[in-house]
Tab-separated table of C-alpha atoms in Angstrom:
chain	number	residue	atom	x	y	z
A	1	ASP	CA	0.047	-0.109	-0.095
A	2	ALA	CA	1.939	3.281	-1.688
A	3	LYS	CA	-0.843	4.984	1.153
A	4	THR	CA	-0.654	7.808	-1.994
A	5	THR	CA	-2.194	8.905	-4.941
A	6	GLN	CA	-1.468	10.145	-7.855
A	7	PRO	CA	-2.554	10.678	-11.640
A	8	ASN	CA	-1.290	7.537	-13.914
A	9	SER	CA	-0.330	9.982	-16.508
A	10	MET	CA	0.679	13.993	-17.438
A	11	GLU	CA	0.906	16.039	-20.653
A	12	SER	CA	3.338	18.467	-20.478
A	13	ASN	CA	4.825	21.106	-24.212
A	14	GLU	CA	9.119	21.816	-23.535
A	15	GLU	CA	9.995	24.807	-21.030
A	16	GLU	CA	6.319	25.397	-19.479
A	17	PRO	CA	6.116	24.300	-16.616
A	18	VAL	CA	4.972	21.286	-14.500
A	19	HIS	CA	2.880	20.623	-11.349
A	20	LEU	CA	2.491	17.593	-10.818
A	21	PRO	CA	-0.321	16.445	-8.290
A	22	CYS	CA	0.182	13.983	-5.562
A	23	ASN	CA	-2.748	13.164	-2.695
A	24	HIS	CA	-1.259	11.792	0.852
A	25	SER	CA	-4.874	12.479	2.725
A	26	THR	CA	-3.921	9.912	5.543
A	27	ILE	CA	-0.329	11.614	6.458
A	28	SER	CA	1.641	11.740	10.171
A	29	GLY	CA	2.281	13.847	11.250
A	30	THR	CA	6.252	12.538	10.675
A	31	ASP	CA	6.506	11.547	7.601
A	32	TYR	CA	8.438	13.271	4.950
A	33	ILE	CA	7.292	13.450	1.122
A	34	HIS	CA	9.680	12.366	-0.667
A	35	TRP	CA	9.399	12.692	-4.809
A	36	TYR	CA	11.711	10.228	-6.827
A	37	ARG	CA	11.796	10.229	-10.922
A	38	GLN	CA	12.373	7.136	-12.733
A	39	LEU	CA	14.041	8.319	-16.658
A	40	PRO	CA	13.582	5.329	-19.303
A	41	SER	CA	15.557	2.335	-18.615
A	42	GLN	CA	17.577	3.436	-15.230
A	43	GLY	CA	17.459	3.366	-11.756
A	44	PRO	CA	15.587	5.639	-9.385
A	45	GLU	CA	16.554	9.095	-8.695
A	46	TYR	CA	16.104	11.781	-5.803
A	47	VAL	CA	14.111	15.029	-6.899
A	48	ILE	CA	12.834	16.901	-3.674
A	49	HIS	CA	12.091	15.728	-0.435
A	50	GLY	CA	10.199	18.110	3.212
A	51	LEU	CA	7.725	17.936	5.639
A	52	THR	CA	5.965	21.177	6.272
A	53	SER	CA	7.148	23.969	4.655
A	54	ASN	CA	7.321	24.481	0.224
A	55	VAL	CA	11.430	23.468	-0.538
A	56	ASN	CA	12.970	24.538	-3.459
A	57	ASN	CA	16.513	22.407	-4.676
A	58	ARG	CA	17.599	22.876	-8.538
A	59	MET	CA	15.839	20.739	-9.723
A	60	ALA	CA	12.003	21.747	-8.900
A	61	SER	CA	10.220	22.495	-6.368
A	62	LEU	CA	7.367	21.422	-3.641
A	63	ALA	CA	4.280	23.235	-2.244
A	64	ILE	CA	2.900	20.990	0.331
A	65	ALA	CA	-0.718	22.671	0.727
A	66	GLU	CA	-1.188	24.103	4.373
A	67	ASP	CA	-2.961	20.331	6.029
A	68	ARG	CA	-0.392	18.651	4.867
A	69	LYS	CA	-3.168	16.101	2.776
A	70	SER	CA	-1.324	16.443	-0.541
A	71	SER	CA	1.417	17.650	-2.038
A	72	THR	CA	2.795	19.075	-5.268
A	73	LEU	CA	5.811	19.228	-7.797
A	74	ILE	CA	6.744	21.999	-9.547
A	75	LEU	CA	9.035	21.104	-12.738
A	76	HIS	CA	9.960	25.243	-12.974
A	77	ARG	CA	10.447	24.837	-17.579
A	78	ALA	CA	10.132	21.216	-18.507
A	79	THR	CA	12.439	19.501	-21.053
A	80	LEU	CA	12.592	16.194	-23.377
A	81	ARG	CA	15.012	15.038	-20.417
A	82	ASP	CA	11.702	15.656	-17.924
A	83	ALA	CA	10.405	12.887	-19.655
A	84	ALA	CA	9.979	9.981	-16.802
A	85	VAL	CA	7.820	8.652	-14.213
A	86	TYR	CA	7.204	10.235	-11.254
A	87	TYR	CA	7.161	8.944	-7.696
A	88	CYS	CA	5.296	10.768	-4.536
A	89	ILE	CA	6.480	9.093	-1.372
A	90	ARG	CA	4.838	9.327	2.342
A	91	GLY	CA	8.264	8.047	5.004
A	92	GLY	CA	10.360	9.155	7.281
A	93	GLY	CA	11.281	9.793	10.671
A	94	SER	CA	12.555	5.417	11.411
A	95	ASN	CA	10.540	4.369	8.734
A	96	TYR	CA	13.278	4.633	6.307
A	97	LYS	CA	11.941	2.302	3.627
A	98	LEU	CA	10.448	3.372	0.422
A	99	THR	CA	7.247	1.834	-0.522
A	100	PHE	CA	6.755	3.659	-4.487
A	101	GLY	CA	3.771	3.381	-5.755
A	102	LYS	CA	2.169	3.189	-9.309
A	103	GLY	CA	3.225	6.821	-10.310
A	104	THR	CA	2.589	9.229	-12.849
A	105	LEU	CA	4.141	9.256	-16.377
A	106	LEU	CA	5.155	12.648	-17.550
A	107	THR	CA	5.510	13.203	-21.495
A	108	VAL	CA	7.195	16.259	-22.491
A	109	ASN	CA	6.018	17.203	-26.212
A	110	PRO	CA	8.901	19.668	-27.658
K	1	SER	CA	26.298	11.412	-3.907
K	2	ALA	CA	26.716	7.450	-3.869
K	3	VAL	CA	28.382	5.436	-7.163
K	4	ILE	CA	26.397	2.134	-7.670
K	5	SER	CA	27.165	-0.556	-10.165
K	6	GLN	CA	25.513	-3.714	-10.563
K	7	LYS	CA	27.114	-6.782	-12.556
K	8	PRO	CA	25.936	-8.457	-14.547
K	9	SER	CA	23.377	-5.482	-16.173
K	10	ARG	CA	21.378	-8.322	-18.159
K	11	ASP	CA	21.046	-11.913	-18.545
K	12	ILE	CA	18.933	-14.986	-19.769
K	13	CYS	CA	19.013	-17.187	-17.869
K	14	GLN	CA	17.333	-20.789	-17.992
K	15	ARG	CA	14.816	-21.793	-16.058
K	16	GLY	CA	15.764	-23.968	-12.378
K	17	THR	CA	18.992	-22.460	-12.899
K	18	SER	CA	20.144	-19.465	-10.330
K	19	LEU	CA	21.845	-16.187	-10.967
K	20	THR	CA	23.936	-13.966	-9.024
K	21	ILE	CA	23.434	-9.886	-8.670
K	22	GLN	CA	26.390	-7.736	-7.497
K	23	CYS	CA	26.438	-4.599	-5.596
K	24	GLN	CA	29.062	-2.630	-5.555
K	25	VAL	CA	29.511	0.357	-3.942
K	26	ASP	CA	32.250	3.690	-4.189
K	27	SER	CA	31.533	4.448	-0.521
K	28	GLN	CA	30.673	2.731	2.275
K	29	VAL	CA	27.233	3.098	2.880
K	30	THR	CA	24.881	1.965	6.263
K	31	MET	CA	21.806	0.854	4.091
K	32	MET	CA	22.141	-1.280	1.230
K	33	PHE	CA	18.519	-1.863	0.396
K	34	TRP	CA	17.083	-4.605	-3.487
K	35	TYR	CA	14.131	-3.804	-5.601
K	36	ARG	CA	11.948	-5.891	-8.006
K	37	GLN	CA	10.734	-3.946	-10.858
K	38	GLN	CA	8.708	-6.560	-12.740
K	39	PRO	CA	7.519	-4.913	-16.489
K	40	GLY	CA	6.214	-2.770	-16.819
K	41	GLN	CA	5.559	-2.062	-12.758
K	42	SER	CA	6.826	0.038	-10.350
K	43	LEU	CA	9.633	-0.724	-7.726
K	44	THR	CA	8.929	-3.547	-5.023
K	45	LEU	CA	11.129	-3.701	-1.592
K	46	ILE	CA	12.743	-7.412	-1.841
K	47	ALA	CA	14.865	-6.855	1.772
K	48	THR	CA	17.280	-4.581	3.726
K	49	ALA	CA	20.568	-6.109	3.407
K	50	ASN	CA	22.575	-6.187	6.964
K	51	GLN	CA	26.043	-5.982	7.246
K	52	GLY	CA	27.492	-8.974	9.620
K	53	SER	CA	23.958	-10.465	10.047
K	54	GLU	CA	21.018	-11.775	7.800
K	55	ALA	CA	18.753	-9.811	5.525
K	56	THR	CA	15.253	-7.919	7.011
K	57	TYR	CA	12.513	-9.691	3.778
K	58	GLU	CA	9.263	-7.529	3.111
K	59	SER	CA	6.671	-9.181	3.219
K	60	GLY	CA	5.960	-12.327	0.025
K	61	PHE	CA	10.087	-12.537	0.022
K	62	VAL	CA	12.258	-15.255	1.755
K	63	ILE	CA	14.885	-16.138	2.274
K	64	ASP	CA	15.046	-20.042	0.464
K	65	LYS	CA	14.335	-17.784	-2.772
K	66	PHE	CA	16.712	-14.611	-2.590
K	67	PRO	CA	19.110	-14.895	-0.583
K	68	ILE	CA	21.439	-11.935	0.389
K	69	SER	CA	25.001	-11.153	1.413
K	70	ARG	CA	26.841	-7.928	2.604
K	71	PRO	CA	30.284	-9.143	3.730
K	72	ASN	CA	30.860	-5.651	4.207
K	73	LEU	CA	29.551	-1.495	3.595
K	74	THR	CA	30.043	-1.433	-0.173
K	75	PHE	CA	29.236	-5.064	-1.125
K	76	SER	CA	26.273	-6.611	-0.941
K	77	THR	CA	24.878	-9.409	-3.626
K	78	LEU	CA	21.997	-11.424	-4.613
K	79	THR	CA	21.014	-14.456	-6.130
K	80	VAL	CA	18.290	-15.253	-7.126
K	81	SER	CA	17.379	-19.331	-6.821
K	82	ASN	CA	15.925	-21.971	-8.810
K	83	MET	CA	14.591	-19.783	-10.819
K	84	SER	CA	11.414	-19.419	-13.408
K	85	PRO	CA	9.414	-17.245	-15.989
K	86	GLU	CA	7.863	-14.984	-13.335
K	87	ASP	CA	10.795	-14.008	-11.861
K	88	SER	CA	11.629	-12.143	-15.180
K	89	SER	CA	12.003	-8.657	-13.567
K	90	ILE	CA	14.624	-5.201	-13.500
K	91	TYR	CA	16.799	-5.955	-9.946
K	92	LEU	CA	17.861	-2.802	-8.735
K	93	CYS	CA	20.136	-1.553	-5.785
K	94	SER	CA	20.082	1.535	-3.678
K	95	VAL	CA	21.737	2.436	-1.173
K	96	GLU	CA	21.113	5.252	1.848
K	97	ASP	CA	24.027	7.679	2.017
K	98	GLY	CA	24.553	11.034	4.541
K	99	PHE	CA	22.724	12.317	5.838
K	100	LEU	CA	19.773	15.245	5.812
K	101	ALA	CA	18.639	17.086	8.645
K	102	GLY	CA	15.640	16.077	10.730
K	103	GLY	CA	14.352	13.545	7.826
K	104	ARG	CA	15.379	10.615	5.016
K	105	ASN	CA	18.518	9.847	3.835
K	106	GLU	CA	17.708	10.658	0.703
K	107	GLN	CA	18.391	6.683	-1.378
K	108	PHE	CA	20.045	6.257	-4.122
K	109	PHE	CA	20.102	3.337	-6.915
K	110	GLY	CA	21.571	1.388	-8.990
K	111	PRO	CA	21.152	1.204	-13.215
K	112	GLY	CA	19.614	-2.334	-12.549
K	113	THR	CA	20.148	-5.438	-13.953
K	114	ARG	CA	17.642	-7.099	-16.910
K	115	LEU	CA	17.088	-10.302	-15.755
K	116	THR	CA	15.075	-12.766	-18.109
K	117	VAL	CA	14.168	-16.121	-17.509
K	118	LEU	CA	13.916	-18.657	-19.941
């Protein structure tokens, strides 16, 4: 049970922003929200994670709802290389295991 | 960050045989994990490879089928035993490296081993 809900697929155009939603309505107070992505024929790679506040790094931004029941991964300018399956994962504290759901397949159109 | 290599990158095996997959990390890490990704599916955690002790298996996975070794902090092996076509998957090694203050560690994944069982 991945305990997160994501759309199966999304499409974007190159150089446009992309907002990938994730629902985690049963999240506990100590669970972090992690995002990983898996490019074709590669292992997953870490994108970003956060607890309560919005987070930014060189790859993306993570916007977390005030009630923490949902979050949005933001890619500010999609490139063709961003085409991948994006996984939203909840967990944290002493729970080091990653439980992958089905993720969102992002297609980026040139 | 950690750099992870896996051997072999792919293999085609006959049913009833066994294959050992190696995972090598370029630095010492505390946590190492083995995942399986069946065709068109997401990743499923098989087990946590513990250094100096028996691996910790997830529900549905047993040591007789997937024996794991972890002789030191940079190396682990996963054996897929008595293989059947249902074992055809990508097997991935991952490690947890470093410590992000106040949260979980970031996991780094190897490139995977693509196994086909005939």
